[in-house]
Amino acid sequence: AVVSTQSTGIILEEILHQGVTTKDAVLETCLGRLSSTSKDPVKMDGLTSLFEVLVSRGYIEKTTQDPDPTYEPPAKKKKMGNLWRVNSNAFYTSLRDKHLIDFMRNRFDEGAGDVVSVILALNNQLEGDMAQMSSAATYDQILHGLKSKKPELVPFAKSYLDVLINSDMGIVKMIEEYGGGSFVVHYGKFYEEYTKHHIRSIVKERFGPKCHRVFSIVLAQKMIEQKQVAELALLPYKDAKELLYTLYTENFLEIQELHRTPDFSPLRTFYLFNVPLGKLRQKLLNTCYKAVFNLMELRKQKLNENNRLVEKSLRADAAVLQATQKGIPADQLEDLLTNSEKQQLAGCMRVVKILDLGEISVVDTILALTHFGTMAIT
């Protein structure tokens, strides 16, 4: 499975590197790369099968676009054959659906996520950004999909669908009632809720649970007075006021003045709090970009400080690989790293791993605020 995953990654990497290329050119390059790094023998038949699987799932597609004129396939083939490229829309669709299913599981439960997963599996639209709703899935189709994937959920399918379509989020909708109903997933609603979810998470991490509660109320109510916030949040008026103005001074909230009289008297003016999603999204994006830069700089600094040990470790790994290919047991090789160097290197790599995980988390937020966030706000 590891070799298969690695092979799939290399196939896609090679096509992305070339932009447009032939099947034979990709597979020959992949075979060469894998043969030089893998301990197990790699066969062309296996790579061909992987390529065909990627094609059948829509991740690779034929194209009539001419390849890069500077690129010359291996063995200088006279006949180019069919040209292939990576279908970015298919990857975008898979990523979107994965985030959507995980979001529904976190918001409801595993069963709700499984029901939504079945609806998405029946979707035949691969239009990427252009599709605002999935294809319609009938109740019978959903039952059939659950029988093959999650048979234990079949008796509860109707209940799950009722909960989903009656949810305030509006992500799952019923468009027809005949024959048990037809259901669609509304991607636009998902983008909106997913973006709000990330913003609420940032507020909770930065300001605490009480601020998170106040912010969620303002976000849900669109426009709301200070007194109403205190009542809905079950907080003393003074505490609600402090929390609201903390969020206001940090530009997470704005105030809309609604004058009851033409003289603009403060005593006869409503002050309504609201969340400026567009401005807030851009503010948080700038913070995320700075965070990613800082994490990258810290990782670079940590690796530079231990550059000698890292290079020494790479040489040791290369020597072990060469020895293994020649049939020499690894325990017969001289150890290039001392115990203290191994401990120092292990500590360095632990820090690098933590920084990598932090970067992945921030990039996930950037994805929500850029692509998903743009779709939600527009």
mmCIF file of C-alpha atoms in Angstrom:
data_model
loop_
_atom_site.group_PDB
_atom_site.id
_atom_site.type_symbol
_atom_site.label_atom_id
_atom_site.label_comp_id
_atom_site.label_asym_id
_atom_site.label_seq_id
_atom_site.Cartn_x
_atom_site.Cartn_y
_atom_site.Cartn_z
ATOM 1 C CA ALA A 1 0.000 0.000 0.000
ATOM 2 C CA VAL A 2 2.914 2.330 0.804
ATOM 3 C CA VAL A 3 4.557 1.625 -2.555
ATOM 4 C CA SER A 4 1.207 2.155 -4.303
ATOM 5 C CA THR A 5 0.705 5.529 -2.580
ATOM 6 C CA GLN A 6 4.258 6.565 -3.406
ATOM 7 C CA SER A 7 3.835 5.483 -7.033
ATOM 8 C CA THR A 8 0.576 7.427 -7.357
ATOM 9 C CA GLY A 9 2.246 10.534 -5.978
ATOM 10 C CA ILE A 10 5.178 10.237 -8.370
ATOM 11 C CA ILE A 11 2.877 9.734 -11.388
ATOM 12 C CA LEU A 12 0.927 12.882 -10.539
ATOM 13 C CA GLU A 13 4.102 14.799 -9.722
ATOM 14 C CA GLU A 14 5.632 13.980 -13.102
ATOM 15 C CA ILE A 15 2.504 15.022 -15.024
ATOM 16 C CA LEU A 16 2.279 18.271 -13.045
ATOM 17 C CA HIS A 17 5.969 18.924 -13.708
ATOM 18 C CA GLN A 18 5.529 18.503 -17.460
ATOM 19 C CA GLY A 19 2.063 20.057 -17.640
ATOM 20 C CA VAL A 20 1.069 17.881 -20.595
ATOM 21 C CA THR A 21 2.804 14.632 -21.485
ATOM 22 C CA THR A 22 2.365 11.069 -22.734
ATOM 23 C CA LYS A 23 1.564 7.965 -20.735
ATOM 24 C CA ASP A 24 4.733 6.148 -21.786
ATOM 25 C CA ALA A 25 6.959 9.104 -20.843
ATOM 26 C CA VAL A 26 5.420 9.358 -17.380
ATOM 27 C CA LEU A 27 5.559 5.650 -16.620
ATOM 28 C CA GLU A 28 9.175 5.258 -17.783
ATOM 29 C CA THR A 29 10.285 8.180 -15.613
ATOM 30 C CA CYS A 30 8.335 6.831 -12.617
ATOM 31 C CA LEU A 31 9.799 3.349 -13.088
ATOM 32 C CA GLY A 32 13.303 4.808 -13.044
ATOM 33 C CA ARG A 33 12.672 6.876 -9.923
ATOM 34 C CA LEU A 34 11.032 4.065 -7.984
ATOM 35 C CA SER A 35 13.658 1.479 -8.993
ATOM 36 C CA SER A 36 16.419 3.689 -7.600
ATOM 37 C CA THR A 37 14.730 4.223 -4.207
ATOM 38 C CA SER A 38 12.531 1.178 -3.517
ATOM 39 C CA LYS A 39 13.856 -1.960 -1.857
ATOM 40 C CA ASP A 40 11.187 -4.083 -3.569
ATOM 41 C CA PRO A 41 11.132 -4.632 -7.354
ATOM 42 C CA VAL A 42 8.799 -2.287 -9.245
ATOM 43 C CA LYS A 43 6.935 -3.605 -12.292
ATOM 44 C CA MET A 44 5.646 -1.597 -15.244
ATOM 45 C CA ASP A 45 2.332 -3.498 -15.145
ATOM 46 C CA GLY A 46 1.632 -2.173 -11.650
ATOM 47 C CA LEU A 47 2.343 1.418 -12.699
ATOM 48 C CA THR A 48 0.130 1.008 -15.768
ATOM 49 C CA SER A 49 -2.734 -0.215 -13.580
ATOM 50 C CA LEU A 50 -2.308 2.763 -11.234
ATOM 51 C CA PHE A 51 -2.352 5.150 -14.187
ATOM 52 C CA GLU A 52 -5.591 3.586 -15.466
ATOM 53 C CA VAL A 53 -7.187 3.862 -12.012
ATOM 54 C CA LEU A 54 -6.345 7.576 -11.897
ATOM 55 C CA VAL A 55 -7.862 7.991 -15.354
ATOM 56 C CA SER A 56 -11.041 6.082 -14.433
ATOM 57 C CA ARG A 57 -11.538 8.281 -11.357
ATOM 58 C CA GLY A 58 -11.059 11.447 -13.390
ATOM 59 C CA TYR A 59 -7.810 12.609 -11.750
ATOM 60 C CA ILE A 60 -5.986 12.390 -15.095
ATOM 61 C CA GLU A 61 -7.634 13.357 -18.376
ATOM 62 C CA LYS A 62 -6.826 13.420 -22.083
ATOM 63 C CA THR A 63 -6.080 16.739 -23.704
ATOM 64 C CA THR A 64 -5.455 18.051 -27.200
ATOM 65 C CA GLN A 65 -3.084 20.743 -25.932
ATOM 66 C CA ASP A 66 0.424 20.559 -27.410
ATOM 67 C CA PRO A 67 3.176 19.664 -24.955
ATOM 68 C CA ASP A 68 6.043 21.940 -24.050
ATOM 69 C CA PRO A 69 8.205 22.183 -27.208
ATOM 70 C CA THR A 70 11.352 21.989 -25.075
ATOM 71 C CA TYR A 71 10.262 18.636 -23.623
ATOM 72 C CA GLU A 72 11.431 15.495 -25.394
ATOM 73 C CA PRO A 73 10.097 12.128 -24.184
ATOM 74 C CA PRO A 74 12.558 9.366 -23.221
ATOM 75 C CA ALA A 75 13.958 7.279 -26.078
ATOM 76 C CA LYS A 76 13.034 10.168 -28.441
ATOM 77 C CA LYS A 77 9.835 8.504 -29.602
ATOM 78 C CA LYS A 78 8.716 9.602 -33.023
ATOM 79 C CA LYS A 79 5.051 9.103 -32.196
ATOM 80 C CA MET A 80 3.828 11.024 -29.193
ATOM 81 C CA GLY A 81 0.539 9.132 -28.631
ATOM 82 C CA ASN A 82 -2.277 10.475 -26.448
ATOM 83 C CA LEU A 83 -1.505 13.483 -24.278
ATOM 84 C CA TRP A 84 -2.515 13.590 -20.622
ATOM 85 C CA ARG A 85 -2.783 16.223 -17.890
ATOM 86 C CA VAL A 86 -3.908 16.403 -14.257
ATOM 87 C CA ASN A 87 -7.597 17.282 -13.837
ATOM 88 C CA SER A 88 -7.485 19.900 -11.080
ATOM 89 C CA ASN A 89 -11.287 20.055 -10.853
ATOM 90 C CA ALA A 90 -11.442 16.396 -9.814
ATOM 91 C CA PHE A 91 -8.965 17.033 -6.998
ATOM 92 C CA TYR A 92 -10.842 20.137 -5.935
ATOM 93 C CA THR A 93 -14.126 18.182 -5.881
ATOM 94 C CA SER A 94 -12.597 15.405 -3.759
ATOM 95 C CA LEU A 95 -11.096 17.913 -1.327
ATOM 96 C CA ARG A 96 -14.371 19.830 -1.053
ATOM 97 C CA ASP A 97 -16.390 16.660 -0.463
ATOM 98 C CA LYS A 98 -13.956 15.403 2.188
ATOM 99 C CA HIS A 99 -14.158 18.681 4.107
ATOM 100 C CA LEU A 100 -17.944 18.698 3.757
ATOM 101 C CA ILE A 101 -18.355 15.147 5.100
ATOM 102 C CA ASP A 102 -15.978 15.792 8.019
ATOM 103 C CA PHE A 103 -17.847 19.025 8.794
ATOM 104 C CA MET A 104 -21.219 17.224 8.911
ATOM 105 C CA ARG A 105 -19.794 14.480 11.116
ATOM 106 C CA ASN A 106 -18.461 17.050 13.580
ATOM 107 C CA ARG A 107 -21.677 19.070 13.563
ATOM 108 C CA PHE A 108 -24.074 16.080 13.846
ATOM 109 C CA ASP A 109 -22.564 12.572 14.111
ATOM 110 C CA GLU A 110 -20.932 9.797 12.091
ATOM 111 C CA GLY A 111 -24.250 8.619 10.667
ATOM 112 C CA ALA A 112 -25.144 12.043 9.274
ATOM 113 C CA GLY A 113 -21.743 12.222 7.616
ATOM 114 C CA ASP A 114 -22.289 8.790 6.067
ATOM 115 C CA VAL A 115 -25.695 9.821 4.649
ATOM 116 C CA VAL A 116 -24.186 12.959 3.110
ATOM 117 C CA SER A 117 -21.301 10.847 1.775
ATOM 118 C CA VAL A 118 -23.799 8.622 -0.086
ATOM 119 C CA ILE A 119 -25.508 11.665 -1.639
ATOM 120 C CA LEU A 120 -22.146 13.025 -2.783
ATOM 121 C CA ALA A 121 -21.116 9.625 -4.177
ATOM 122 C CA LEU A 122 -24.169 9.783 -6.469
ATOM 123 C CA ASN A 123 -23.149 13.230 -7.685
ATOM 124 C CA ASN A 124 -22.232 13.265 -11.392
ATOM 125 C CA GLN A 125 -21.233 16.941 -11.578
ATOM 126 C CA LEU A 126 -17.509 17.631 -11.767
ATOM 127 C CA GLU A 127 -17.730 21.334 -12.465
ATOM 128 C CA GLY A 128 -15.570 22.487 -9.554
ATOM 129 C CA ASP A 129 -16.233 26.111 -8.657
ATOM 130 C CA MET A 130 -19.195 26.423 -11.016
ATOM 131 C CA ALA A 131 -21.408 23.838 -9.297
ATOM 132 C CA GLN A 132 -23.425 25.331 -6.434
ATOM 133 C CA MET A 133 -25.449 22.141 -5.825
ATOM 134 C CA SER A 134 -24.863 18.440 -6.239
ATOM 135 C CA SER A 135 -26.955 16.232 -8.504
ATOM 136 C CA ALA A 136 -30.278 15.120 -7.031
ATOM 137 C CA ALA A 137 -30.269 11.776 -5.201
ATOM 138 C CA THR A 138 -33.586 10.009 -4.661
ATOM 139 C CA TYR A 139 -34.542 8.376 -1.374
ATOM 140 C CA ASP A 140 -34.323 4.913 -2.970
ATOM 141 C CA GLN A 141 -30.836 5.647 -4.303
ATOM 142 C CA ILE A 142 -29.694 6.767 -0.844
ATOM 143 C CA LEU A 143 -31.103 3.586 0.731
ATOM 144 C CA HIS A 144 -29.324 1.455 -1.885
ATOM 145 C CA GLY A 145 -26.043 3.294 -1.218
ATOM 146 C CA LEU A 146 -26.386 2.821 2.553
ATOM 147 C CA LYS A 147 -27.126 -0.899 2.135
ATOM 148 C CA SER A 148 -23.784 -1.414 0.397
ATOM 149 C CA LYS A 149 -21.727 0.878 2.668
ATOM 150 C CA LYS A 150 -23.501 1.222 6.032
ATOM 151 C CA PRO A 151 -26.395 -1.293 6.219
ATOM 152 C CA GLU A 152 -26.905 -0.592 9.928
ATOM 153 C CA LEU A 153 -28.013 2.962 9.041
ATOM 154 C CA VAL A 154 -30.813 1.933 6.646
ATOM 155 C CA PRO A 155 -33.558 1.902 9.347
ATOM 156 C CA PHE A 156 -32.515 5.434 10.405
ATOM 157 C CA ALA A 157 -32.084 6.943 6.942
ATOM 158 C CA LYS A 158 -35.399 8.800 6.991
ATOM 159 C CA SER A 159 -34.707 10.253 10.438
ATOM 160 C CA TYR A 160 -31.244 11.440 9.408
ATOM 161 C CA LEU A 161 -32.582 13.073 6.255
ATOM 162 C CA ASP A 162 -35.329 14.842 8.232
ATOM 163 C CA VAL A 163 -32.749 16.236 10.667
ATOM 164 C CA LEU A 164 -30.465 17.381 7.860
ATOM 165 C CA ILE A 165 -33.119 19.132 5.747
ATOM 166 C CA ASN A 166 -34.635 20.842 8.819
ATOM 167 C CA SER A 167 -31.257 22.145 10.005
ATOM 168 C CA ASP A 168 -30.795 25.912 10.002
ATOM 169 C CA MET A 169 -27.604 25.477 7.965
ATOM 170 C CA GLY A 170 -29.538 24.416 4.846
ATOM 171 C CA ILE A 171 -26.663 22.340 3.452
ATOM 172 C CA VAL A 172 -28.936 19.399 2.572
ATOM 173 C CA LYS A 173 -32.206 20.282 0.824
ATOM 174 C CA MET A 174 -35.216 18.322 -0.386
ATOM 175 C CA ILE A 175 -36.210 19.439 -3.892
ATOM 176 C CA GLU A 176 -38.998 16.897 -4.545
ATOM 177 C CA GLU A 177 -41.327 15.006 -2.199
ATOM 178 C CA TYR A 178 -42.528 12.332 -4.640
ATOM 179 C CA GLY A 179 -41.394 8.755 -3.886
ATOM 180 C CA GLY A 180 -39.742 9.587 -0.589
ATOM 181 C CA GLY A 181 -38.098 12.724 -1.925
ATOM 182 C CA SER A 182 -35.044 13.847 -3.885
ATOM 183 C CA PHE A 183 -32.153 15.456 -2.052
ATOM 184 C CA VAL A 184 -29.246 17.719 -2.982
ATOM 185 C CA VAL A 185 -26.220 19.142 -1.188
ATOM 186 C CA HIS A 186 -26.002 22.945 -1.405
ATOM 187 C CA TYR A 187 -22.286 23.762 -1.683
ATOM 188 C CA GLY A 188 -22.835 27.505 -1.291
ATOM 189 C CA LYS A 189 -24.359 26.972 2.163
ATOM 190 C CA PHE A 190 -21.473 24.681 3.082
ATOM 191 C CA TYR A 191 -18.899 27.309 2.065
ATOM 192 C CA GLU A 192 -20.669 29.855 4.253
ATOM 193 C CA GLU A 193 -20.930 27.600 7.315
ATOM 194 C CA TYR A 194 -17.384 26.248 6.911
ATOM 195 C CA THR A 195 -15.941 29.762 6.787
ATOM 196 C CA LYS A 196 -17.934 30.831 9.839
ATOM 197 C CA HIS A 197 -16.814 27.697 11.678
ATOM 198 C CA HIS A 198 -13.144 28.570 11.166
ATOM 199 C CA ILE A 199 -13.660 32.198 12.200
ATOM 200 C CA ARG A 200 -15.499 31.119 15.362
ATOM 201 C CA SER A 201 -12.652 28.707 16.167
ATOM 202 C CA ILE A 202 -10.122 31.527 15.856
ATOM 203 C CA VAL A 203 -12.205 33.730 18.178
ATOM 204 C CA LYS A 204 -12.417 30.940 20.763
ATOM 205 C CA GLU A 205 -8.666 30.267 20.680
ATOM 206 C CA ARG A 206 -7.744 33.940 20.900
ATOM 207 C CA PHE A 207 -10.352 35.427 23.245
ATOM 208 C CA GLY A 208 -11.797 32.458 25.184
ATOM 209 C CA PRO A 209 -15.174 30.687 25.419
ATOM 210 C CA LYS A 210 -17.210 33.683 26.627
ATOM 211 C CA CYS A 211 -16.104 35.848 23.713
ATOM 212 C CA HIS A 212 -16.785 32.905 21.432
ATOM 213 C CA ARG A 213 -20.349 32.702 22.753
ATOM 214 C CA VAL A 214 -20.924 36.436 22.268
ATOM 215 C CA PHE A 215 -19.401 36.402 18.779
ATOM 216 C CA SER A 216 -21.512 33.400 17.714
ATOM 217 C CA ILE A 217 -24.682 35.182 18.824
ATOM 218 C CA VAL A 218 -23.837 38.334 16.833
ATOM 219 C CA LEU A 219 -22.899 36.213 13.817
ATOM 220 C CA ALA A 220 -26.192 34.311 13.962
ATOM 221 C CA GLN A 221 -28.389 37.384 14.559
ATOM 222 C CA LYS A 222 -26.753 39.552 11.826
ATOM 223 C CA MET A 223 -27.637 42.814 13.668
ATOM 224 C CA ILE A 224 -28.172 42.915 17.427
ATOM 225 C CA GLU A 225 -28.135 45.350 20.339
ATOM 226 C CA GLN A 226 -25.834 45.107 23.319
ATOM 227 C CA LYS A 227 -28.700 44.376 25.742
ATOM 228 C CA GLN A 228 -29.993 41.530 23.592
ATOM 229 C CA VAL A 229 -26.514 39.984 23.441
ATOM 230 C CA ALA A 230 -26.314 39.950 27.245
ATOM 231 C CA GLU A 231 -29.720 38.279 27.489
ATOM 232 C CA LEU A 232 -29.014 35.607 24.865
ATOM 233 C CA ALA A 233 -25.509 34.885 26.165
ATOM 234 C CA LEU A 234 -26.806 34.628 29.762
ATOM 235 C CA LEU A 235 -24.147 37.077 30.907
ATOM 236 C CA PRO A 236 -24.283 40.144 33.166
ATOM 237 C CA TYR A 237 -24.744 43.331 31.168
ATOM 238 C CA LYS A 238 -21.327 44.667 32.226
ATOM 239 C CA ASP A 239 -19.513 41.465 31.145
ATOM 240 C CA ALA A 240 -21.302 41.387 27.784
ATOM 241 C CA LYS A 241 -20.377 45.035 27.214
ATOM 242 C CA GLU A 242 -16.685 44.380 27.922
ATOM 243 C CA LEU A 243 -16.611 41.340 25.622
ATOM 244 C CA LEU A 244 -18.392 43.172 22.802
ATOM 245 C CA TYR A 245 -16.004 46.091 22.929
ATOM 246 C CA THR A 246 -12.994 43.774 23.098
ATOM 247 C CA LEU A 247 -14.150 42.209 19.840
ATOM 248 C CA TYR A 248 -14.953 45.647 18.417
ATOM 249 C CA THR A 249 -11.503 47.102 19.189
ATOM 250 C CA GLU A 250 -9.889 44.035 17.533
ATOM 251 C CA ASN A 251 -12.041 44.628 14.401
ATOM 252 C CA PHE A 252 -14.008 41.390 14.796
ATOM 253 C CA LEU A 253 -17.220 43.413 15.121
ATOM 254 C CA GLU A 254 -18.590 46.643 13.691
ATOM 255 C CA ILE A 255 -21.305 48.997 14.990
ATOM 256 C CA GLN A 256 -24.188 50.165 12.811
ATOM 257 C CA GLU A 257 -25.978 53.298 14.028
ATOM 258 C CA LEU A 258 -29.740 53.421 13.457
ATOM 259 C CA HIS A 259 -31.176 56.868 14.217
ATOM 260 C CA ARG A 260 -34.834 57.101 15.299
ATOM 261 C CA THR A 261 -34.991 60.888 14.862
ATOM 262 C CA PRO A 262 -33.519 63.361 12.345
ATOM 263 C CA ASP A 263 -31.464 65.161 15.011
ATOM 264 C CA PHE A 264 -29.065 62.141 15.342
ATOM 265 C CA SER A 265 -29.331 62.258 19.125
ATOM 266 C CA PRO A 266 -27.291 59.478 20.806
ATOM 267 C CA LEU A 267 -30.143 58.957 23.271
ATOM 268 C CA ARG A 268 -32.514 58.136 20.413
ATOM 269 C CA THR A 269 -30.137 55.944 18.411
ATOM 270 C CA PHE A 270 -29.898 52.169 18.218
ATOM 271 C CA TYR A 271 -26.342 50.795 18.201
ATOM 272 C CA LEU A 272 -26.345 47.433 16.437
ATOM 273 C CA PHE A 273 -23.365 45.083 16.431
ATOM 274 C CA ASN A 274 -22.597 43.003 13.335
ATOM 275 C CA VAL A 275 -19.805 40.855 11.929
ATOM 276 C CA PRO A 276 -18.053 42.344 8.844
ATOM 277 C CA LEU A 277 -17.289 38.977 7.216
ATOM 278 C CA GLY A 278 -15.458 40.407 4.191
ATOM 279 C CA LYS A 279 -13.095 42.658 6.175
ATOM 280 C CA LEU A 280 -12.621 40.078 8.915
ATOM 281 C CA ARG A 281 -11.753 37.386 6.397
ATOM 282 C CA GLN A 282 -8.997 39.556 4.895
ATOM 283 C CA LYS A 283 -7.659 40.482 8.343
ATOM 284 C CA LEU A 284 -7.433 36.826 9.387
ATOM 285 C CA LEU A 285 -5.856 35.854 6.066
ATOM 286 C CA ASN A 286 -3.065 38.377 6.611
ATOM 287 C CA THR A 287 -2.493 36.929 10.082
ATOM 288 C CA CYS A 288 -2.388 33.392 8.647
ATOM 289 C CA TYR A 289 0.120 34.373 5.956
ATOM 290 C CA LYS A 290 2.399 35.877 8.615
ATOM 291 C CA ALA A 291 2.038 32.731 10.736
ATOM 292 C CA VAL A 292 3.004 30.453 7.823
ATOM 293 C CA PHE A 293 6.037 32.643 7.064
ATOM 294 C CA ASN A 294 7.140 32.551 10.705
ATOM 295 C CA LEU A 295 6.744 28.760 10.871
ATOM 296 C CA MET A 296 8.764 28.329 7.677
ATOM 297 C CA GLU A 297 11.512 30.611 8.997
ATOM 298 C CA LEU A 298 11.650 28.735 12.316
ATOM 299 C CA ARG A 299 11.911 25.394 10.504
ATOM 300 C CA LYS A 300 14.636 26.739 8.237
ATOM 301 C CA GLN A 301 16.559 28.108 11.234
ATOM 302 C CA LYS A 302 16.260 24.817 13.120
ATOM 303 C CA LEU A 303 17.507 22.785 10.140
ATOM 304 C CA ASN A 304 20.371 25.203 9.490
ATOM 305 C CA GLU A 305 21.481 24.891 13.107
ATOM 306 C CA ASN A 306 21.658 21.108 12.674
ATOM 307 C CA ASN A 307 22.697 21.086 9.005
ATOM 308 C CA ARG A 308 25.803 18.988 9.625
ATOM 309 C CA LEU A 309 23.829 16.263 11.401
ATOM 310 C CA VAL A 310 21.079 16.254 8.778
ATOM 311 C CA GLU A 311 23.573 15.779 5.929
ATOM 312 C CA LYS A 312 25.387 13.095 7.914
ATOM 313 C CA SER A 313 22.098 11.255 8.475
ATOM 314 C CA LEU A 314 21.242 11.445 4.750
ATOM 315 C CA ARG A 315 24.634 9.957 3.866
ATOM 316 C CA ALA A 316 24.040 7.152 6.367
ATOM 317 C CA ASP A 317 20.601 6.396 4.893
ATOM 318 C CA ALA A 318 22.038 6.334 1.370
ATOM 319 C CA ALA A 319 24.779 3.930 2.470
ATOM 320 C CA VAL A 320 22.221 1.599 4.078
ATOM 321 C CA LEU A 321 20.078 1.618 0.919
ATOM 322 C CA GLN A 322 23.051 0.812 -1.314
ATOM 323 C CA ALA A 323 24.163 -1.966 1.033
ATOM 324 C CA THR A 324 20.661 -3.452 1.101
ATOM 325 C CA GLN A 325 20.493 -3.467 -2.705
ATOM 326 C CA LYS A 326 23.828 -5.331 -2.749
ATOM 327 C CA GLY A 327 22.601 -7.860 -0.182
ATOM 328 C CA ILE A 328 24.803 -6.604 2.663
ATOM 329 C CA PRO A 329 23.034 -6.588 6.086
ATOM 330 C CA ALA A 330 22.613 -3.082 7.494
ATOM 331 C CA ASP A 331 23.988 -4.106 10.930
ATOM 332 C CA GLN A 332 27.387 -4.783 9.343
ATOM 333 C CA LEU A 333 27.795 -1.134 8.336
ATOM 334 C CA GLU A 334 29.705 1.343 10.457
ATOM 335 C CA ASP A 335 27.367 3.741 12.263
ATOM 336 C CA LEU A 336 28.131 7.294 11.093
ATOM 337 C CA LEU A 337 26.251 8.979 13.975
ATOM 338 C CA THR A 338 27.162 8.785 17.660
ATOM 339 C CA ASN A 339 24.451 8.293 20.285
ATOM 340 C CA SER A 340 24.586 11.940 21.339
ATOM 341 C CA GLU A 341 24.284 13.035 17.695
ATOM 342 C CA LYS A 342 21.291 10.725 17.224
ATOM 343 C CA GLN A 343 19.570 12.260 20.260
ATOM 344 C CA GLN A 344 20.295 15.783 19.045
ATOM 345 C CA LEU A 345 19.004 14.982 15.558
ATOM 346 C CA ALA A 346 15.885 13.285 16.961
ATOM 347 C CA GLY A 347 15.128 16.400 19.051
ATOM 348 C CA CYS A 348 15.573 18.602 16.001
ATOM 349 C CA MET A 349 13.234 16.455 13.879
ATOM 350 C CA ARG A 350 10.584 16.455 16.635
ATOM 351 C CA VAL A 351 10.558 20.257 16.572
ATOM 352 C CA VAL A 352 10.435 20.255 12.754
ATOM 353 C CA LYS A 353 7.489 17.838 12.825
ATOM 354 C CA ILE A 354 5.591 20.098 15.249
ATOM 355 C CA LEU A 355 6.258 23.106 12.992
ATOM 356 C CA ASP A 356 5.081 21.097 9.955
ATOM 357 C CA LEU A 357 1.828 20.157 11.701
ATOM 358 C CA GLY A 358 1.306 23.781 12.697
ATOM 359 C CA GLU A 359 1.833 24.894 9.097
ATOM 360 C CA ILE A 360 -0.664 22.299 7.822
ATOM 361 C CA SER A 361 -3.243 23.562 10.325
ATOM 362 C CA VAL A 362 -2.766 27.185 9.271
ATOM 363 C CA VAL A 363 -2.878 26.245 5.570
ATOM 364 C CA ASP A 364 -6.188 24.472 6.215
ATOM 365 C CA THR A 365 -7.541 27.734 7.650
ATOM 366 C CA ILE A 366 -6.177 29.646 4.639
ATOM 367 C CA LEU A 367 -8.036 27.226 2.343
ATOM 368 C CA ALA A 368 -11.266 27.889 4.225
ATOM 369 C CA LEU A 369 -10.810 31.666 4.146
ATOM 370 C CA THR A 370 -9.561 31.976 0.562
ATOM 371 C CA HIS A 371 -11.416 29.596 -1.726
ATOM 372 C CA PHE A 372 -14.321 28.553 0.486
ATOM 373 C CA GLY A 373 -14.452 31.982 2.099
ATOM 374 C CA THR A 374 -14.556 33.773 -1.254
ATOM 375 C CA MET A 375 -17.381 31.539 -2.472
ATOM 376 C CA ALA A 376 -19.335 32.106 0.764
ATOM 377 C CA ILE A 377 -19.022 35.898 0.778
ATOM 378 C CA THR A 378 -19.613 36.437 -2.929
#
